[in-house]
Structure formats: structure tokens, C-alpha cells
């Protein structure tokens, strides 16, 4: 089993839709959790950290479920500019482990 | 505020040549990392460093070497370039459990 797993997609959604991605992790000792956004041929950029109680940043909501060992990202009112690959990352101590990413395509 | 700076941005090498990918950060981060990302794939950790003078292997270290003589710089060396090393290389830096910050990458082709 991979340490961090994501559905590769693509998720094709109409503009204005709500879409959610999950990311499962196998290391129960993981202490930190993040969502990154990566545009085609660009570097990953931090979208948001994921906190135990869940957190929101505008149209984006992240949640952590330690019991089931997954994190989620919810995007409301999708924009064309949200089209990208979303990487989850988990870690503890020195390193992060990244998922392979979920591709989102927002269409007119 | 430069963040993480990688040079060069693009490079074409012949098989068997060597080169050094440069990475510098100005955020005073202790931790630095080198990843490679093949087309349509995830990030794979090559090497990382938790401070000056300390380096450790990641998931795919074969064919690469690193050094960390200062907090700011973390160069990645390819000694005998092979076609399998064609990839996009990202350097990142961070602090403990905080998120990592990435440079904009070096696109390397080996022919």
C-alpha cells in the first residue's frame, strides 16, 4: 500500500460546482497535513494546511479524519482558475510524503 | 523576497556528462529537499538535509550526490547523466512540521 494515496482523476466539473477530494495515508504517526496546488509544469504551491478541527479558507475547506486516516479538500463554487492538480502531503519530523495528485478540470 | 531559487531552469545534457543543479533559499530554513517529478507522476524525494553538514538519502538517491556546506545552499550533483534522469527537479525548504516551499524547478533532458 502506498504511504499516501489519491484518486488521480481527472474530475471534470462545471463552473460553480462543489467538488471534493480525499487523500488516504497509511502512517498513523503522521503529524502534519497539507494540500498543495500544482499547475501544469509549475512548482507545487501550498494551498492550505489541514488542522485537526478542520479549517476553511474562502471557498476551500480542509478536514482531517485521524480515525480513518484521510484528509479531504472541498472546493465550493468552482472557478475556471481552480483547474490544476491538487497534491496532499503528510509528514512528521523531517519529511513530507506527497500523493501523486488529483487533477481537477473546471469547465464552462 | 526570493524564497527558493533554482538554477538553471532548463538544461540538456548528453549521456555521461555531469552537472550541478543549484538551489538557494533566503528564509533561514534548516531543512532542504530535492525532489524529482516525472511526467504525470508524483514527487519523489532524492536527498534531504536537516542542517549544514547533514544530508540523508531519500527514496531515489542513486545517481545523485548532495552537499550542504551552508544553511542557504543545497546543490544536487549528477555525476554520469543517464536518460532515466530526464525529469523536472524541484528543490524545497522548510522548518520542522511546517509546509515546504518550492523553487520553480529545473527541467533536465538527457539525450
PDB file of C-alpha atoms in Angstrom:
ATOM      1  CA  UNK A   1       0.000   0.000   0.000  1.00  0.00           C
ATOM      2  CA  UNK A   2       1.302   3.457  -0.896  1.00  0.00           C
ATOM      3  CA  UNK A   3       2.028   5.748   2.019  1.00  0.00           C
ATOM      4  CA  UNK A   4      -0.233   8.445   0.599  1.00  0.00           C
ATOM      5  CA  UNK A   5      -2.921   7.709  -1.980  1.00  0.00           C
ATOM      6  CA  UNK A   6      -5.101   9.936  -4.115  1.00  0.00           C
ATOM      7  CA  UNK A   7      -7.571   9.327  -6.910  1.00  0.00           C
ATOM      8  CA  UNK A   8      -5.739  10.685  -9.980  1.00  0.00           C
ATOM      9  CA  UNK A   9      -8.967  11.853 -11.654  1.00  0.00           C
ATOM     10  CA  UNK A  10      -9.496  13.843 -13.747  1.00  0.00           C
ATOM     11  CA  UNK A  11     -12.512  15.352 -12.089  1.00  0.00           C
ATOM     12  CA  UNK A  12     -14.361  17.314 -14.743  1.00  0.00           C
ATOM     13  CA  UNK A  13     -16.856  19.705 -13.155  1.00  0.00           C
ATOM     14  CA  UNK A  14     -18.887  22.663 -14.406  1.00  0.00           C
ATOM     15  CA  UNK A  15     -18.103  26.127 -13.199  1.00  0.00           C
ATOM     16  CA  UNK A  16     -19.907  26.819  -9.941  1.00  0.00           C
ATOM     17  CA  UNK A  17     -19.965  23.193  -8.826  1.00  0.00           C
ATOM     18  CA  UNK A  18     -18.780  21.847  -5.497  1.00  0.00           C
ATOM     19  CA  UNK A  19     -16.107  19.171  -5.668  1.00  0.00           C
ATOM     20  CA  UNK A  20     -14.330  17.145  -3.011  1.00  0.00           C
ATOM     21  CA  UNK A  21     -11.129  15.133  -2.993  1.00  0.00           C
ATOM     22  CA  UNK A  22      -9.904  12.636  -0.455  1.00  0.00           C
ATOM     23  CA  UNK A  23      -6.401  11.535   0.369  1.00  0.00           C
ATOM     24  CA  UNK A  24      -5.652   8.468   2.480  1.00  0.00           C
ATOM     25  CA  UNK A  25      -2.439   7.966   4.413  1.00  0.00           C
ATOM     26  CA  UNK A  26      -1.010   4.842   5.984  1.00  0.00           C
ATOM     27  CA  UNK A  27       1.302   6.244   8.660  1.00  0.00           C
ATOM     28  CA  UNK A  28      -0.762   6.684  11.799  1.00  0.00           C
ATOM     29  CA  UNK A  29       2.104   8.678  13.327  1.00  0.00           C
ATOM     30  CA  UNK A  30       1.754  11.470  10.749  1.00  0.00           C
ATOM     31  CA  UNK A  31       1.609  14.832  12.456  1.00  0.00           C
ATOM     32  CA  UNK A  32       1.274  17.394   9.704  1.00  0.00           C
ATOM     33  CA  UNK A  33      -1.054  17.569   6.743  1.00  0.00           C
ATOM     34  CA  UNK A  34      -1.192  19.909   3.781  1.00  0.00           C
ATOM     35  CA  UNK A  35      -2.884  20.478   0.457  1.00  0.00           C
ATOM     36  CA  UNK A  36      -0.793  21.838  -2.400  1.00  0.00           C
ATOM     37  CA  UNK A  37      -1.858  23.065  -5.798  1.00  0.00           C
ATOM     38  CA  UNK A  38       0.282  22.345  -8.854  1.00  0.00           C
ATOM     39  CA  UNK A  39      -0.346  23.936 -12.227  1.00  0.00           C
ATOM     40  CA  UNK A  40       0.948  22.234 -15.356  1.00  0.00           C
ATOM     41  CA  UNK A  41       4.767  22.262 -15.457  1.00  0.00           C
ATOM     42  CA  UNK A  42       4.958  24.512 -12.401  1.00  0.00           C
ATOM     43  CA  UNK A  43       6.115  24.006  -8.848  1.00  0.00           C
ATOM     44  CA  UNK A  44       3.702  22.871  -6.114  1.00  0.00           C
ATOM     45  CA  UNK A  45       2.343  25.774  -4.097  1.00  0.00           C
ATOM     46  CA  UNK A  46       0.863  25.497  -0.648  1.00  0.00           C
ATOM     47  CA  UNK A  47      -2.911  25.813  -0.756  1.00  0.00           C
ATOM     48  CA  UNK A  48      -3.632  25.240   2.913  1.00  0.00           C
ATOM     49  CA  UNK A  49      -2.598  23.374   5.999  1.00  0.00           C
ATOM     50  CA  UNK A  50      -5.045  20.878   7.466  1.00  0.00           C
ATOM     51  CA  UNK A  51      -5.829  21.132  11.157  1.00  0.00           C
ATOM     52  CA  UNK A  52      -7.439  18.551  13.408  1.00  0.00           C
ATOM     53  CA  UNK A  53     -10.612  20.576  13.855  1.00  0.00           C
ATOM     54  CA  UNK A  54     -10.918  21.315  10.144  1.00  0.00           C
ATOM     55  CA  UNK A  55     -10.309  24.685   8.590  1.00  0.00           C
ATOM     56  CA  UNK A  56     -11.631  26.919   5.887  1.00  0.00           C
ATOM     57  CA  UNK A  57     -10.051  29.478   3.583  1.00  0.00           C
ATOM     58  CA  UNK A  58     -12.584  31.197   1.396  1.00  0.00           C
ATOM     59  CA  UNK A  59     -14.087  28.616  -0.941  1.00  0.00           C
ATOM     60  CA  UNK A  60     -11.751  25.877   0.300  1.00  0.00           C
ATOM     61  CA  UNK A  61     -12.389  23.622   3.294  1.00  0.00           C
ATOM     62  CA  UNK A  62      -9.943  21.032   4.558  1.00  0.00           C
ATOM     63  CA  UNK A  63     -10.693  18.285   7.052  1.00  0.00           C
ATOM     64  CA  UNK A  64      -8.719  15.588   8.821  1.00  0.00           C
ATOM     65  CA  UNK A  65     -10.112  12.241   9.913  1.00  0.00           C
ATOM     66  CA  UNK A  66      -7.475  10.562  12.040  1.00  0.00           C
ATOM     67  CA  UNK A  67      -9.590   7.516  12.830  1.00  0.00           C
ATOM     68  CA  UNK A  68      -9.965   6.627   9.158  1.00  0.00           C
ATOM     69  CA  UNK A  69      -6.627   8.169   8.201  1.00  0.00           C
ATOM     70  CA  UNK A  70      -7.670  10.506   5.468  1.00  0.00           C
ATOM     71  CA  UNK A  71      -7.769  14.196   4.711  1.00  0.00           C
ATOM     72  CA  UNK A  72     -10.210  15.912   2.427  1.00  0.00           C
ATOM     73  CA  UNK A  73     -10.423  19.086   0.386  1.00  0.00           C
ATOM     74  CA  UNK A  74     -13.748  20.650  -0.551  1.00  0.00           C
ATOM     75  CA  UNK A  75     -13.912  23.381  -3.179  1.00  0.00           C
ATOM     76  CA  UNK A  76     -17.155  25.340  -3.404  1.00  0.00           C
ATOM     77  CA  UNK A  77     -18.283  27.489  -6.334  1.00  0.00           C
ATOM     78  CA  UNK A  78     -15.521  26.157  -8.602  1.00  0.00           C
ATOM     79  CA  UNK A  79     -13.817  28.653 -10.895  1.00  0.00           C
ATOM     80  CA  UNK A  80     -12.083  28.010 -14.192  1.00  0.00           C
ATOM     81  CA  UNK A  81      -8.896  29.120 -12.464  1.00  0.00           C
ATOM     82  CA  UNK A  82      -9.208  26.243  -9.985  1.00  0.00           C
ATOM     83  CA  UNK A  83      -8.204  23.832 -12.764  1.00  0.00           C
ATOM     84  CA  UNK A  84      -4.981  22.255 -11.541  1.00  0.00           C
ATOM     85  CA  UNK A  85      -3.598  19.165  -9.847  1.00  0.00           C
ATOM     86  CA  UNK A  86      -4.091  19.013  -6.090  1.00  0.00           C
ATOM     87  CA  UNK A  87      -1.457  17.207  -4.060  1.00  0.00           C
ATOM     88  CA  UNK A  88      -1.884  16.117  -0.497  1.00  0.00           C
ATOM     89  CA  UNK A  89       1.123  15.803   1.773  1.00  0.00           C
ATOM     90  CA  UNK A  90       1.559  14.211   5.183  1.00  0.00           C
ATOM     91  CA  UNK A  91       4.562  14.080   7.428  1.00  0.00           C
ATOM     92  CA  UNK A  92       6.202  14.108  10.765  1.00  0.00           C
ATOM     93  CA  UNK A  93       9.603  15.349  11.763  1.00  0.00           C
ATOM     94  CA  UNK A  94      11.923  15.874   8.843  1.00  0.00           C
ATOM     95  CA  UNK A  95       9.998  14.853   5.768  1.00  0.00           C
ATOM     96  CA  UNK A  96       6.732  15.126   3.911  1.00  0.00           C
ATOM     97  CA  UNK A  97       5.282  12.393   1.739  1.00  0.00           C
ATOM     98  CA  UNK A  98       3.285  13.600  -1.220  1.00  0.00           C
ATOM     99  CA  UNK A  99       0.447  11.929  -3.020  1.00  0.00           C
ATOM    100  CA  UNK A 100       0.560  11.726  -6.798  1.00  0.00           C
ATOM    101  CA  UNK A 101      -2.202  14.307  -7.082  1.00  0.00           C
ATOM    102  CA  UNK A 102      -5.793  14.632  -8.229  1.00  0.00           C
ATOM    103  CA  UNK A 103      -6.435  16.501 -11.438  1.00  0.00           C
ATOM    104  CA  UNK A 104      -9.336  18.945 -11.495  1.00  0.00           C
ATOM    105  CA  UNK A 105     -10.735  20.435 -14.691  1.00  0.00           C
ATOM    106  CA  UNK A 106     -13.374  23.109 -14.303  1.00  0.00           C
ATOM    107  CA  UNK A 107     -15.389  23.676 -17.471  1.00  0.00           C
ATOM    108  CA  UNK A 108     -17.769  26.353 -18.733  1.00  0.00           C
TER     109      UNK A 108
ATOM    110  CA  UNK B   1      11.932  38.201  -1.122  1.00  0.00           C
ATOM    111  CA  UNK B   2      13.336  35.451  -3.379  1.00  0.00           C
ATOM    112  CA  UNK B   3      12.332  32.344  -1.365  1.00  0.00           C
ATOM    113  CA  UNK B   4      13.830  29.264  -3.025  1.00  0.00           C
ATOM    114  CA  UNK B   5      15.881  29.909  -6.154  1.00  0.00           C
ATOM    115  CA  UNK B   6      16.901  27.165  -8.567  1.00  0.00           C
ATOM    116  CA  UNK B   7      19.341  27.406 -11.455  1.00  0.00           C
ATOM    117  CA  UNK B   8      19.398  26.607 -14.288  1.00  0.00           C
ATOM    118  CA  UNK B   9      15.740  26.497 -15.309  1.00  0.00           C
ATOM    119  CA  UNK B  10      16.398  24.300 -18.354  1.00  0.00           C
ATOM    120  CA  UNK B  11      19.300  22.123 -19.377  1.00  0.00           C
ATOM    121  CA  UNK B  12      20.050  19.482 -21.988  1.00  0.00           C
ATOM    122  CA  UNK B  13      22.847  17.047 -21.212  1.00  0.00           C
ATOM    123  CA  UNK B  14      24.474  14.276 -23.167  1.00  0.00           C
ATOM    124  CA  UNK B  15      24.656  10.791 -21.657  1.00  0.00           C
ATOM    125  CA  UNK B  16      27.657  10.527 -19.372  1.00  0.00           C
ATOM    126  CA  UNK B  17      28.035  14.253 -18.735  1.00  0.00           C
ATOM    127  CA  UNK B  18      27.889  15.673 -15.257  1.00  0.00           C
ATOM    128  CA  UNK B  19      26.281  18.793 -13.867  1.00  0.00           C
ATOM    129  CA  UNK B  20      25.228  20.507 -10.677  1.00  0.00           C
ATOM    130  CA  UNK B  21      21.754  21.839 -10.055  1.00  0.00           C
ATOM    131  CA  UNK B  22      21.893  24.822  -7.755  1.00  0.00           C
ATOM    132  CA  UNK B  23      19.405  25.628  -5.007  1.00  0.00           C
ATOM    133  CA  UNK B  24      19.492  28.556  -2.624  1.00  0.00           C
ATOM    134  CA  UNK B  25      16.998  29.777  -0.040  1.00  0.00           C
ATOM    135  CA  UNK B  26      16.917  33.034   1.880  1.00  0.00           C
ATOM    136  CA  UNK B  27      14.347  32.087   4.528  1.00  0.00           C
ATOM    137  CA  UNK B  28      16.874  30.691   7.011  1.00  0.00           C
ATOM    138  CA  UNK B  29      15.210  27.281   6.828  1.00  0.00           C
ATOM    139  CA  UNK B  30      17.134  24.398   8.328  1.00  0.00           C
ATOM    140  CA  UNK B  31      15.546  21.727   6.171  1.00  0.00           C
ATOM    141  CA  UNK B  32      16.115  21.463   2.449  1.00  0.00           C
ATOM    142  CA  UNK B  33      14.995  18.830  -0.043  1.00  0.00           C
ATOM    143  CA  UNK B  34      15.485  17.666  -3.603  1.00  0.00           C
ATOM    144  CA  UNK B  35      12.640  16.012  -5.483  1.00  0.00           C
ATOM    145  CA  UNK B  36      12.215  14.750  -8.988  1.00  0.00           C
ATOM    146  CA  UNK B  37       8.904  14.612 -10.797  1.00  0.00           C
ATOM    147  CA  UNK B  38       8.463  12.571 -13.940  1.00  0.00           C
ATOM    148  CA  UNK B  39       5.605  13.406 -16.356  1.00  0.00           C
ATOM    149  CA  UNK B  40       2.231  12.545 -14.838  1.00  0.00           C
ATOM    150  CA  UNK B  41       3.845  11.253 -11.665  1.00  0.00           C
ATOM    151  CA  UNK B  42       4.229  12.391  -8.104  1.00  0.00           C
ATOM    152  CA  UNK B  43       7.187  13.905  -6.310  1.00  0.00           C
ATOM    153  CA  UNK B  44       9.957  11.514  -5.346  1.00  0.00           C
ATOM    154  CA  UNK B  45      12.444  12.547  -2.686  1.00  0.00           C
ATOM    155  CA  UNK B  46      16.065  12.234  -3.798  1.00  0.00           C
ATOM    156  CA  UNK B  47      18.006  13.675  -0.857  1.00  0.00           C
ATOM    157  CA  UNK B  48      17.335  15.941   2.048  1.00  0.00           C
ATOM    158  CA  UNK B  49      19.234  17.891   4.662  1.00  0.00           C
ATOM    159  CA  UNK B  50      18.267  18.920   8.174  1.00  0.00           C
ATOM    160  CA  UNK B  51      21.070  21.426   8.523  1.00  0.00           C
ATOM    161  CA  UNK B  52      24.501  22.450   7.321  1.00  0.00           C
ATOM    162  CA  UNK B  53      26.813  19.450   7.143  1.00  0.00           C
ATOM    163  CA  UNK B  54      23.981  16.892   7.419  1.00  0.00           C
ATOM    164  CA  UNK B  55      22.463  15.086   4.456  1.00  0.00           C
ATOM    165  CA  UNK B  56      20.429  11.929   4.084  1.00  0.00           C
ATOM    166  CA  UNK B  57      19.081   9.743   1.313  1.00  0.00           C
ATOM    167  CA  UNK B  58      15.509   9.863   0.206  1.00  0.00           C
ATOM    168  CA  UNK B  59      13.521   7.419  -1.884  1.00  0.00           C
ATOM    169  CA  UNK B  60      15.563   7.610  -5.122  1.00  0.00           C
ATOM    170  CA  UNK B  61      19.168   8.674  -4.348  1.00  0.00           C
ATOM    171  CA  UNK B  62      21.040   6.515  -6.861  1.00  0.00           C
ATOM    172  CA  UNK B  63      22.966   8.541  -9.435  1.00  0.00           C
ATOM    173  CA  UNK B  64      22.923  11.738  -7.364  1.00  0.00           C
ATOM    174  CA  UNK B  65      25.018  13.403  -4.714  1.00  0.00           C
ATOM    175  CA  UNK B  66      24.431  16.410  -2.489  1.00  0.00           C
ATOM    176  CA  UNK B  67      26.310  18.616  -0.099  1.00  0.00           C
ATOM    177  CA  UNK B  68      25.203  21.214   2.431  1.00  0.00           C
ATOM    178  CA  UNK B  69      28.056  23.478   3.450  1.00  0.00           C
ATOM    179  CA  UNK B  70      25.824  26.432   4.345  1.00  0.00           C
ATOM    180  CA  UNK B  71      22.253  26.880   5.549  1.00  0.00           C
ATOM    181  CA  UNK B  72      21.370  28.686   2.321  1.00  0.00           C
ATOM    182  CA  UNK B  73      22.688  26.347  -0.378  1.00  0.00           C
ATOM    183  CA  UNK B  74      21.907  22.742  -1.245  1.00  0.00           C
ATOM    184  CA  UNK B  75      23.356  21.747  -4.651  1.00  0.00           C
ATOM    185  CA  UNK B  76      22.461  18.464  -6.353  1.00  0.00           C
ATOM    186  CA  UNK B  77      25.141  16.760  -8.426  1.00  0.00           C
ATOM    187  CA  UNK B  78      24.619  14.318 -11.302  1.00  0.00           C
ATOM    188  CA  UNK B  79      27.902  12.556 -11.996  1.00  0.00           C
ATOM    189  CA  UNK B  80      27.160  10.370 -15.030  1.00  0.00           C
ATOM    190  CA  UNK B  81      23.929  11.510 -16.614  1.00  0.00           C
ATOM    191  CA  UNK B  82      21.601   8.765 -17.843  1.00  0.00           C
ATOM    192  CA  UNK B  83      18.371   9.037 -19.860  1.00  0.00           C
ATOM    193  CA  UNK B  84      16.433   7.798 -16.806  1.00  0.00           C
ATOM    194  CA  UNK B  85      17.374  11.038 -15.064  1.00  0.00           C
ATOM    195  CA  UNK B  86      15.370  13.114 -17.513  1.00  0.00           C
ATOM    196  CA  UNK B  87      12.882  14.822 -15.231  1.00  0.00           C
ATOM    197  CA  UNK B  88      11.843  18.026 -13.539  1.00  0.00           C
ATOM    198  CA  UNK B  89      13.818  18.661 -10.379  1.00  0.00           C
ATOM    199  CA  UNK B  90      12.372  20.681  -7.525  1.00  0.00           C
ATOM    200  CA  UNK B  91      14.223  21.993  -4.526  1.00  0.00           C
ATOM    201  CA  UNK B  92      12.269  22.834  -1.395  1.00  0.00           C
ATOM    202  CA  UNK B  93      12.952  24.196   2.063  1.00  0.00           C
ATOM    203  CA  UNK B  94      11.085  24.150   5.334  1.00  0.00           C
ATOM    204  CA  UNK B  95      11.125  24.141   9.102  1.00  0.00           C
ATOM    205  CA  UNK B  96      10.138  21.060  11.083  1.00  0.00           C
ATOM    206  CA  UNK B  97       6.475  20.183  10.600  1.00  0.00           C
ATOM    207  CA  UNK B  98       5.750  23.368   8.698  1.00  0.00           C
ATOM    208  CA  UNK B  99       4.935  23.248   4.972  1.00  0.00           C
ATOM    209  CA  UNK B 100       7.724  23.132   2.456  1.00  0.00           C
ATOM    210  CA  UNK B 101       8.313  25.931  -0.029  1.00  0.00           C
ATOM    211  CA  UNK B 102       9.376  25.003  -3.531  1.00  0.00           C
ATOM    212  CA  UNK B 103      11.612  26.558  -6.134  1.00  0.00           C
ATOM    213  CA  UNK B 104      10.251  26.813  -9.667  1.00  0.00           C
ATOM    214  CA  UNK B 105      12.156  23.785 -10.883  1.00  0.00           C
ATOM    215  CA  UNK B 106      14.901  22.714 -13.267  1.00  0.00           C
ATOM    216  CA  UNK B 107      13.807  20.905 -16.405  1.00  0.00           C
ATOM    217  CA  UNK B 108      16.542  18.459 -17.358  1.00  0.00           C
ATOM    218  CA  UNK B 109      16.714  16.390 -20.531  1.00  0.00           C
ATOM    219  CA  UNK B 110      19.417  13.798 -21.104  1.00  0.00           C
ATOM    220  CA  UNK B 111      19.929  12.663 -24.657  1.00  0.00           C
TER     221      UNK B 111
END
